[in-house]
mmCIF file of C-alpha atoms in Angstrom:
data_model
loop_
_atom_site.group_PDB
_atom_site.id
_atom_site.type_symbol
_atom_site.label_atom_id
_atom_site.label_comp_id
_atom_site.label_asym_id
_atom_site.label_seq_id
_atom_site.Cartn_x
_atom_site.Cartn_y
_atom_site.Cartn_z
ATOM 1 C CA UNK C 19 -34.027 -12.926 -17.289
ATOM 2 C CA UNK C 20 -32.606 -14.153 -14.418
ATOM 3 C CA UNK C 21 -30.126 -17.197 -14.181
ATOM 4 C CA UNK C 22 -30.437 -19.244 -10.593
ATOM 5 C CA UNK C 23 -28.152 -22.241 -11.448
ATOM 6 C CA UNK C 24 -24.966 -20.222 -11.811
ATOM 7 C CA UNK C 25 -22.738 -23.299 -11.176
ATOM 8 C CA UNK C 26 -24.289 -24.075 -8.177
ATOM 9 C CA UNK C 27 -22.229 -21.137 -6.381
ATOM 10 C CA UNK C 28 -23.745 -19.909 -2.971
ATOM 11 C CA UNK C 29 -24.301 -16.437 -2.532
ATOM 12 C CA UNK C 30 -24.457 -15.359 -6.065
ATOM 13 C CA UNK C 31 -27.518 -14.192 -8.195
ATOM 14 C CA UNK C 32 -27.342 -13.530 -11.640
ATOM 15 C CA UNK C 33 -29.436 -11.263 -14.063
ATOM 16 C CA UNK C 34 -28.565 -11.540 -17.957
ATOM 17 C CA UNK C 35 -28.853 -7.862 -19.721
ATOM 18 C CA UNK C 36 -27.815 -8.701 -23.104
ATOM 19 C CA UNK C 37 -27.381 -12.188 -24.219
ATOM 20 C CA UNK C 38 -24.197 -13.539 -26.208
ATOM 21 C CA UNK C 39 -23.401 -15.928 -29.052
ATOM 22 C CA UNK C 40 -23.144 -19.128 -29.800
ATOM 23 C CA UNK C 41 -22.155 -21.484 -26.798
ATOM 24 C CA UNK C 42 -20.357 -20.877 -23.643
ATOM 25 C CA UNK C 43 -16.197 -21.066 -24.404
ATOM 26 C CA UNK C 44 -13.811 -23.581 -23.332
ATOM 27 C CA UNK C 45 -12.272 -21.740 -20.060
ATOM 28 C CA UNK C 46 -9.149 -23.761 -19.055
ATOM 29 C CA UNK C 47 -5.870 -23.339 -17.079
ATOM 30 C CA UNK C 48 -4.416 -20.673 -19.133
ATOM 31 C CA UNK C 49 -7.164 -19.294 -21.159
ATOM 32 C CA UNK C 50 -6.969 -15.307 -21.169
ATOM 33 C CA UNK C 51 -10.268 -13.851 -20.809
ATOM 34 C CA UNK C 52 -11.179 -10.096 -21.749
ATOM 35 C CA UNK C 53 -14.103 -8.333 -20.295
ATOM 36 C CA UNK C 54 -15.660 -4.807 -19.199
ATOM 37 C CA UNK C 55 -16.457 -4.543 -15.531
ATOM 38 C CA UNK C 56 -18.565 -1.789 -13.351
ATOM 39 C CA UNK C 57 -18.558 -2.546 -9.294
ATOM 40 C CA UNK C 58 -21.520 -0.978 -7.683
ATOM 41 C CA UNK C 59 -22.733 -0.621 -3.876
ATOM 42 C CA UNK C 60 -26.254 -2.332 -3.283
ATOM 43 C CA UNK C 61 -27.716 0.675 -2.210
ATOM 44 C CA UNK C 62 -30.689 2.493 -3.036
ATOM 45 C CA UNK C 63 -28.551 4.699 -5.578
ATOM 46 C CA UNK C 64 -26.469 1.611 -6.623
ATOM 47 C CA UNK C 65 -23.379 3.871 -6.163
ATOM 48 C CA UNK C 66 -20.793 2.686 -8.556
ATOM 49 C CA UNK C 67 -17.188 2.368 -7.263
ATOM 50 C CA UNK C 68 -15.266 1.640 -10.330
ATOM 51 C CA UNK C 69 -16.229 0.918 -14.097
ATOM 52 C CA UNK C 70 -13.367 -0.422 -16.768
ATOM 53 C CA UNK C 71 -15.302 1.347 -19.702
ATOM 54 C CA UNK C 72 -14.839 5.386 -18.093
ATOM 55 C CA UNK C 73 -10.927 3.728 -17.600
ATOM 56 C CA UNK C 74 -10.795 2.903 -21.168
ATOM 57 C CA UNK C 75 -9.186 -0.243 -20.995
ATOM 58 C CA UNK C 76 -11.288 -3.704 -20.611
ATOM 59 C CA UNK C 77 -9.958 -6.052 -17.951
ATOM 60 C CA UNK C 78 -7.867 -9.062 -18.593
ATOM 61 C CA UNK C 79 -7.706 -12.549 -16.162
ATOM 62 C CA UNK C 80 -5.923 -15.495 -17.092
ATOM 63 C CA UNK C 81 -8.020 -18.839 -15.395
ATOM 64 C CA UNK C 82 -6.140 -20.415 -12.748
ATOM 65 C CA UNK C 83 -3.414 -17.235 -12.365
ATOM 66 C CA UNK C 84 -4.854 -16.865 -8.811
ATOM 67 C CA UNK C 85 -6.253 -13.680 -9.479
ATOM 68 C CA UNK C 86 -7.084 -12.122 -5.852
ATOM 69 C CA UNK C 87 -11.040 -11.792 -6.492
ATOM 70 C CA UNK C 88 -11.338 -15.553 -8.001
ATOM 71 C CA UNK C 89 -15.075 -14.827 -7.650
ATOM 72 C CA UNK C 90 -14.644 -13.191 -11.325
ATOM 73 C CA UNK C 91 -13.269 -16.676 -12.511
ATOM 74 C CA UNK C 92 -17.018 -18.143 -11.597
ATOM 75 C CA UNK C 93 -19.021 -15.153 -13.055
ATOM 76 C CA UNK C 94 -16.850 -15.097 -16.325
ATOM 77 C CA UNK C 95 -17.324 -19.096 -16.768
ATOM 78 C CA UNK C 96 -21.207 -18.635 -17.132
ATOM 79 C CA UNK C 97 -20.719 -16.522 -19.487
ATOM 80 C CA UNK C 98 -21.141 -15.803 -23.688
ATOM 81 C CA UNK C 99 -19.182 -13.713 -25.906
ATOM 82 C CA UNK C 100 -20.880 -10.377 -26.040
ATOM 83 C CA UNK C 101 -23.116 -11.325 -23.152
ATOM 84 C CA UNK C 102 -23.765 -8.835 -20.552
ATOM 85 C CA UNK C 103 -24.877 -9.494 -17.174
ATOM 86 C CA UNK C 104 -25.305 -8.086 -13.726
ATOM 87 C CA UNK C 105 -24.151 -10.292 -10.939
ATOM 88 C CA UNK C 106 -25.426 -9.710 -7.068
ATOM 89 C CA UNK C 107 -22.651 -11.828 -4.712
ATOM 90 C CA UNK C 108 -22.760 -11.950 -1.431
ATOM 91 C CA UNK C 109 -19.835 -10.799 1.334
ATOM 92 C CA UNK C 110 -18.368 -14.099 1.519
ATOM 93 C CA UNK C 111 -17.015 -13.585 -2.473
ATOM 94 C CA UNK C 112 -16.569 -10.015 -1.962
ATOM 95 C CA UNK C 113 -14.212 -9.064 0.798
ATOM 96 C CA UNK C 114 -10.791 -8.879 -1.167
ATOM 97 C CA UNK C 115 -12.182 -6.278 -3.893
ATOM 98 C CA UNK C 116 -11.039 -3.195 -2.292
ATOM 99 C CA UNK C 117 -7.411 -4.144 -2.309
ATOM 100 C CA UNK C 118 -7.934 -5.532 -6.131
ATOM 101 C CA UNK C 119 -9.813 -2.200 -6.800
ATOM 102 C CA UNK C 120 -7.006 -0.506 -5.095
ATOM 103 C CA UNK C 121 -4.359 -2.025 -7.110
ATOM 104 C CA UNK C 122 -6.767 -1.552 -10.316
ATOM 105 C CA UNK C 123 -7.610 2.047 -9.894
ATOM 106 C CA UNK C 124 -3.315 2.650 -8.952
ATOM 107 C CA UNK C 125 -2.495 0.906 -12.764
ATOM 108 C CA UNK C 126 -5.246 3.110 -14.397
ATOM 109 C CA UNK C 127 -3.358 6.260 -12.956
ATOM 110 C CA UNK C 128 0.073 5.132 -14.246
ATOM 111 C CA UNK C 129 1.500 4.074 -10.872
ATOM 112 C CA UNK C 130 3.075 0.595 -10.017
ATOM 113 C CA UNK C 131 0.219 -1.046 -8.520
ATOM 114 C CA UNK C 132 2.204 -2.684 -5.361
ATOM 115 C CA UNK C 133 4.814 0.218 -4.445
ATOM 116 C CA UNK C 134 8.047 -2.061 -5.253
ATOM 117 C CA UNK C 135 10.153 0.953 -4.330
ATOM 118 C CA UNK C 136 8.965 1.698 -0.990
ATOM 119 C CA UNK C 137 10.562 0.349 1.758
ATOM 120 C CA UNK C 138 9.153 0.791 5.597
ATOM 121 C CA UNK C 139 9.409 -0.930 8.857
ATOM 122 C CA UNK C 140 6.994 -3.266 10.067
ATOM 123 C CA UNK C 141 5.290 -0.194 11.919
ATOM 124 C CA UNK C 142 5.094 1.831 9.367
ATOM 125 C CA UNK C 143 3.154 -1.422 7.127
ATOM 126 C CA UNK C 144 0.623 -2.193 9.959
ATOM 127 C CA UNK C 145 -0.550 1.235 9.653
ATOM 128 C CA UNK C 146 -0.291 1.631 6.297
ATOM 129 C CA UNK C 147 -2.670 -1.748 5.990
ATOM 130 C CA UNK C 148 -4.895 0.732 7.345
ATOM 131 C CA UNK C 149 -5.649 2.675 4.420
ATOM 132 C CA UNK C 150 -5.633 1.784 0.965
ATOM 133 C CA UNK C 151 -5.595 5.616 -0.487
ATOM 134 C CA UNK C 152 -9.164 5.755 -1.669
ATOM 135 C CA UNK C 153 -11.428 6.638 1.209
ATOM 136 C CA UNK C 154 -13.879 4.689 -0.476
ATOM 137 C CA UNK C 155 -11.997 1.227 -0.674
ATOM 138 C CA UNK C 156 -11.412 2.388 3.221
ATOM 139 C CA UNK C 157 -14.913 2.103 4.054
ATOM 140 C CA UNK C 158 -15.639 -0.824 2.382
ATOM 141 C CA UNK C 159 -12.507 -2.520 3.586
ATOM 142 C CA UNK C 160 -13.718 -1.402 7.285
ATOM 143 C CA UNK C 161 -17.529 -2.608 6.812
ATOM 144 C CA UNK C 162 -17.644 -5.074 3.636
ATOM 145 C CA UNK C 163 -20.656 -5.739 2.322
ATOM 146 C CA UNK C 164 -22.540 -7.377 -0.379
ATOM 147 C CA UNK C 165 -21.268 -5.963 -4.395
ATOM 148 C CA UNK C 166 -22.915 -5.901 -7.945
ATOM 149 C CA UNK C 167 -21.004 -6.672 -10.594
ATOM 150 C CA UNK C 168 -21.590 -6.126 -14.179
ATOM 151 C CA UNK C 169 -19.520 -7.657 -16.723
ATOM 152 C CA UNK C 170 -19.396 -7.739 -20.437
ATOM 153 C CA UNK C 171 -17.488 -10.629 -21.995
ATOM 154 C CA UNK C 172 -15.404 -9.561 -25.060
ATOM 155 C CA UNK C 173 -12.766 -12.485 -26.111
ATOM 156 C CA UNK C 174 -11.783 -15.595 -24.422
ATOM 157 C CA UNK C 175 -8.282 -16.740 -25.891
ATOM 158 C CA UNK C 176 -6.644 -20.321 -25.670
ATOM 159 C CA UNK C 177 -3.077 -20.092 -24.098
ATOM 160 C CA UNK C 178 -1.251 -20.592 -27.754
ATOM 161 C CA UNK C 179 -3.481 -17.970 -28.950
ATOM 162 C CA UNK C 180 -1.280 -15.120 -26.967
ATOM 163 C CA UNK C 181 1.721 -13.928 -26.155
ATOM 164 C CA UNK C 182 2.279 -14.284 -22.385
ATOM 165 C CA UNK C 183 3.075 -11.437 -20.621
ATOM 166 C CA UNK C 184 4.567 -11.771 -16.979
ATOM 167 C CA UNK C 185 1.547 -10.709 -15.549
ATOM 168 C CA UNK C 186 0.230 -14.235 -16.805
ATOM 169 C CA UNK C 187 2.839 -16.316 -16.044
ATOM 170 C CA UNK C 188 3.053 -18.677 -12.913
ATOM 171 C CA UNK C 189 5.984 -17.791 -10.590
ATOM 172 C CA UNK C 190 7.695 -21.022 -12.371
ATOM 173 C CA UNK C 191 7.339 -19.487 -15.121
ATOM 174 C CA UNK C 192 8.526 -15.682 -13.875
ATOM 175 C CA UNK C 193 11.822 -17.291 -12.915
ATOM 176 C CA UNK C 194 12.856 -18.807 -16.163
ATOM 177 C CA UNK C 195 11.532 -16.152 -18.171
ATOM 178 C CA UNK C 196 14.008 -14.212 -15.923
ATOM 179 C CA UNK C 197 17.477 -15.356 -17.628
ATOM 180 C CA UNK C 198 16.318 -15.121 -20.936
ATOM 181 C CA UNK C 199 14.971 -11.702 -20.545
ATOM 182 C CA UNK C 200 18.286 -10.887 -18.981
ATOM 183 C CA UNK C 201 20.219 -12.113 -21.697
ATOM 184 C CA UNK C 202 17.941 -10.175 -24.609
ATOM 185 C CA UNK C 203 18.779 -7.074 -22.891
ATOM 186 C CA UNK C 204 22.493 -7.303 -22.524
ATOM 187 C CA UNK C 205 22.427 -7.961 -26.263
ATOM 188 C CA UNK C 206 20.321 -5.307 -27.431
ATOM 189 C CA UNK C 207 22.628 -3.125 -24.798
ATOM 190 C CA UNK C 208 25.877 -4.430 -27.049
ATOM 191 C CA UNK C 209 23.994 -3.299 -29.894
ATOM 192 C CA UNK C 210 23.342 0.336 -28.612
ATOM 193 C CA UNK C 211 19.385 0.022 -28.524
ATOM 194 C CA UNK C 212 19.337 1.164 -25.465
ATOM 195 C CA UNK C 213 15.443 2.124 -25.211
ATOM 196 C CA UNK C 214 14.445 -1.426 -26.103
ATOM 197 C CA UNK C 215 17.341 -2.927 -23.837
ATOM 198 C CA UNK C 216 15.495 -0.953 -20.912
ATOM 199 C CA UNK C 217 12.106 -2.451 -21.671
ATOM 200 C CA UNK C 218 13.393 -6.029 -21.274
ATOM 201 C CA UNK C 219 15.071 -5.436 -17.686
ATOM 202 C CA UNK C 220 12.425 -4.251 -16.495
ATOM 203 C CA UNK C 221 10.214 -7.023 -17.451
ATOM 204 C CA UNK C 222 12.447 -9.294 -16.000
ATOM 205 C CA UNK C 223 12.572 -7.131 -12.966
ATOM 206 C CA UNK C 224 8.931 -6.814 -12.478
ATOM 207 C CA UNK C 225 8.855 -11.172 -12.486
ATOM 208 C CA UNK C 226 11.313 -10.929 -9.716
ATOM 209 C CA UNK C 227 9.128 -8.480 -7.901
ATOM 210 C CA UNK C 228 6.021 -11.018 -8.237
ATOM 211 C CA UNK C 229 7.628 -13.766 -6.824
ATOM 212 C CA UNK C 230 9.716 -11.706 -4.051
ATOM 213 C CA UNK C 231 6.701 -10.622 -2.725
ATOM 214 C CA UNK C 232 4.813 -13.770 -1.693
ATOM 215 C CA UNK C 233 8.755 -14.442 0.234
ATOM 216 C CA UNK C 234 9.160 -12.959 3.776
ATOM 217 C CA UNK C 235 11.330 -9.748 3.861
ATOM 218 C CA UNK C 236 14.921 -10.120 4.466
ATOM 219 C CA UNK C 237 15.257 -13.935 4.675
ATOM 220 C CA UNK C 238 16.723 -16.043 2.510
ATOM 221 C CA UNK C 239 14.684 -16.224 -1.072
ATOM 222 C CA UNK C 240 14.078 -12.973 -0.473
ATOM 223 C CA UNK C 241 17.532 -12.233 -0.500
ATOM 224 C CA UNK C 242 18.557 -13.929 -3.088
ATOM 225 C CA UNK C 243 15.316 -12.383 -5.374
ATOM 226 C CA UNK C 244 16.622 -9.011 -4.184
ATOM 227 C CA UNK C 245 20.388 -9.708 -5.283
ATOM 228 C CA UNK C 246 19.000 -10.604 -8.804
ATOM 229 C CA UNK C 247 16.484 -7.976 -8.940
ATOM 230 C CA UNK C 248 19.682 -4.991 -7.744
ATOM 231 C CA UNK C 249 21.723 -6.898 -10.367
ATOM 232 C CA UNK C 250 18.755 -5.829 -13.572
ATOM 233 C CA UNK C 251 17.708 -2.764 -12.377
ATOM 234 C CA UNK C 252 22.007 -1.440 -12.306
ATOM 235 C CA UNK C 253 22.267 -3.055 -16.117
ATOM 236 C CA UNK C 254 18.750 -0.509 -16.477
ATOM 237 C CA UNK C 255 20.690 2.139 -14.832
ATOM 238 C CA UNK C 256 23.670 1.342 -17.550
ATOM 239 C CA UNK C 257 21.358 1.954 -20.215
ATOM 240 C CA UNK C 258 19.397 5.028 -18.826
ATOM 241 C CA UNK C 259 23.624 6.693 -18.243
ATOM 242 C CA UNK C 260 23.547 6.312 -22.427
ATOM 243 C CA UNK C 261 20.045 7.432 -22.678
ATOM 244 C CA UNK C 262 21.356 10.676 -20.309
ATOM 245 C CA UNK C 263 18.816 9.844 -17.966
ATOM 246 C CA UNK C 264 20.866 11.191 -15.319
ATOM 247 C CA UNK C 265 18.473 11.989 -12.748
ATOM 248 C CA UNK C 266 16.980 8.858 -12.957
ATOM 249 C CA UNK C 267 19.962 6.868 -12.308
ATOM 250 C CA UNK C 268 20.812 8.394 -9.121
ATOM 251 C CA UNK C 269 17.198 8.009 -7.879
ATOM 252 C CA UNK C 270 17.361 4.309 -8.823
ATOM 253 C CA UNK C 271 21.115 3.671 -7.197
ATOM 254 C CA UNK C 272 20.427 5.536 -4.466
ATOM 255 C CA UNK C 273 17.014 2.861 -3.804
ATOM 256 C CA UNK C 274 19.603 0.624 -3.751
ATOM 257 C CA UNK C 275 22.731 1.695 -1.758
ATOM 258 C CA UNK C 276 19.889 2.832 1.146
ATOM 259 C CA UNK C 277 19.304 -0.961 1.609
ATOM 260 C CA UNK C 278 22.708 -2.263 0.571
ATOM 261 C CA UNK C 279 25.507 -0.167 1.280
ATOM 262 C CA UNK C 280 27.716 -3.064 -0.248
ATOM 263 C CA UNK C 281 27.053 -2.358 -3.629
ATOM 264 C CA UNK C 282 30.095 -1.173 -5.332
ATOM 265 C CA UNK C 283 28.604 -1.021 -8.358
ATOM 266 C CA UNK C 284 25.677 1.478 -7.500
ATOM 267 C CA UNK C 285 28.108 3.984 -6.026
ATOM 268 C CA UNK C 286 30.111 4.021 -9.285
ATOM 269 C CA UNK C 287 26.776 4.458 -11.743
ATOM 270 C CA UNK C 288 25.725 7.369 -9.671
ATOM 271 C CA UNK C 289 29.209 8.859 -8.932
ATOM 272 C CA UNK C 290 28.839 8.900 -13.291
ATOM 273 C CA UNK C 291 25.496 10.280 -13.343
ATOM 274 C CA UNK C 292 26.392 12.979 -10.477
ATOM 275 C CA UNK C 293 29.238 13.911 -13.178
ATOM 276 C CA UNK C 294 27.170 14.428 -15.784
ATOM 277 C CA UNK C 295 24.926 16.755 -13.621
ATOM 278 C CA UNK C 296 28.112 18.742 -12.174
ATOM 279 C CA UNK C 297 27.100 17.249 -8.607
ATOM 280 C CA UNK C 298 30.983 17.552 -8.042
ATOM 281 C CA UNK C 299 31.208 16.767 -4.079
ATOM 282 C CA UNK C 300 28.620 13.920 -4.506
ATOM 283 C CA UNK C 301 30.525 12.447 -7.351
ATOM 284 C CA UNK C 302 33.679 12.436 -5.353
ATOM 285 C CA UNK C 303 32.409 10.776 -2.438
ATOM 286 C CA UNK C 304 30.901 8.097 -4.480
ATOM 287 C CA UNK C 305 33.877 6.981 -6.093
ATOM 288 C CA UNK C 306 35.796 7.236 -2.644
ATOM 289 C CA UNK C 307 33.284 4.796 -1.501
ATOM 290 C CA UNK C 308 33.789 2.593 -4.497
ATOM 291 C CA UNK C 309 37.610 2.359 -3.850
ATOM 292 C CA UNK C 310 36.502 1.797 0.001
ATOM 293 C CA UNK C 311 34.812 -1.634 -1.048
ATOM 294 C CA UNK C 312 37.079 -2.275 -3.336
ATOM 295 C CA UNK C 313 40.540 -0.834 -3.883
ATOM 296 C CA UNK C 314 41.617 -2.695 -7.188
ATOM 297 C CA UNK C 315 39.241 -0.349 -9.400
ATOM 298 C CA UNK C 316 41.508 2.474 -8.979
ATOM 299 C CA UNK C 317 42.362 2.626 -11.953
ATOM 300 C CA UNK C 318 38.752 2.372 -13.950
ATOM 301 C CA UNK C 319 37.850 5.318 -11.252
ATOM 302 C CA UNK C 320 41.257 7.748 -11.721
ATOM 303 C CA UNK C 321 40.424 7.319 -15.499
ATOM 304 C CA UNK C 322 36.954 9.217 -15.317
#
């Protein structure tokens, strides 16, 4: 059965496999939609380049998040719960899916989908845009081309019907999560739960990131989303010391001393954690440097 009048959209064909119940949902500003995907190649062989159901894990969108391939936003909004249909769109809706499929495919391996941690020159990112790590993506990021889509609606939930993660949230809404975030994990730090202490900085981290990346490097916002972000991820550090995470730390500290040499406070977590792993030369010159920036913590270093 195929649908023409799919909102009018150019470039965009629509088959229905399986029709759905009841009417189409409300989709508004907000509304968190859940749904199984498959991406195929219009070849002969319809080829398929990535498919949420081998994953395991349905896809989620919230309308009017800006999610990268807002294409999805039309498809979803023609559709019934439990509907399944095939949708053939056209390059001019297509040509941002590799680096969506690239992020996609990096979250279904476990990795941080944007590479927060890695720093590089301005080089070493134009040839880096080259390739997006999938040879695949490459290709189609070289020569795009026209995609099928098939997508299974599963739930459609009103914005008071969820808990909003940050992944949801507009950057607005990132930033004042941030503080209170913040706050819930110094307290659960006071109160020794550690684990639970490390899941909130991190949250509140990973808002910063969002918002720090739409800034340009190493001006101003930037800066001051990188002070804030150095400022959670050394309370993390704090918690991973008590968690003997020791390893860990240093990586982490040592992220941040390469870019800011300034930071007292990073030299004296890892001059603990190089303690703890009887790095005894490495520990001493960490706490030298701490006394370097800032000679009135004698003291609090002499004591370790």
């Amino acid at each position: 059965m195929v649908d023409s009048l799919l909102l009018g959209v150019e470039g965009i064909k629509k088959t229905i496999l399986y029709g759905g119940t009841s009417e189409i949902p409300k989709f508004i500003t907000g509304s968190k939609v859940t749904f199984h995907f498959r991406t195929m190649l219009c070849n002969d062989d319809r080829t398929v380049l990535d498919d949420s159901k081998k994953v395991g894990v349905p896809m989620e969108v919230v309308i009017g998040n800006m999610f990268k391939l807002d294409v999805w936003e039309a498809l979803l909004k023609s559709m019934r719960i439990g509907e399944v249909a095939e949708f053939w769109c056209d390059i001019i809706h297509t040509g941002l899916y590799p680096m969506v499929a690239k992020s996609l495919r990096r979250i279904a391996e476990g990795k941080d989908p944007v590479d927060w941690h890695i720093h590089t020159c301005g080089m070493a990112n134009m040839f880096a845009f080259h390739t997006l790590g999938y040879d695949d993506l490459d290709e189609l990021q070289k020569e795009p081309q026209p995609l099928i889509f098939v997508l299974e609606l599963l739930k459609v939930q009103q914005p008071s019907e969820y808990h909003r993660e940050s992944w949801a949230m507009s950057d607005e809404e990132r930033l004042k999560a941030v503080p209170v975030l913040h706050g819930q994990g110094n307290k659960l730090f006071k109160q020794g739960r550690f684990e639970e202490a490390t899941n909130k900085y991190k949250e509140a981290i990973l808002c910063i990131k969002n918002v720090q990346s739409k800034e340009k490097a190493w001006e101003a916002p930037w800066l001051k989303l990188e002070k804030m972000a150095n400022t959670l991820t050394l309370n993390y550090c704090q918690c991973l010391l008590r968690m003997q995470e020791y390893y860990e730390v240093i990586e982490h500290t040592s992220d941040i001393i390469n870019q800011h040499p300034g930071v007292m406070k990073a030299f004296y977590l890892r001059g603990k954690a190089h303690i703890e792993v009887w790095n005894e030369a490495e520990a001493k010159a960490d706490f030298n440097r701490v006394l370097d920036l800032d000679p009135r913590v004698i003291k609090m270093v002499s004591d370790i």
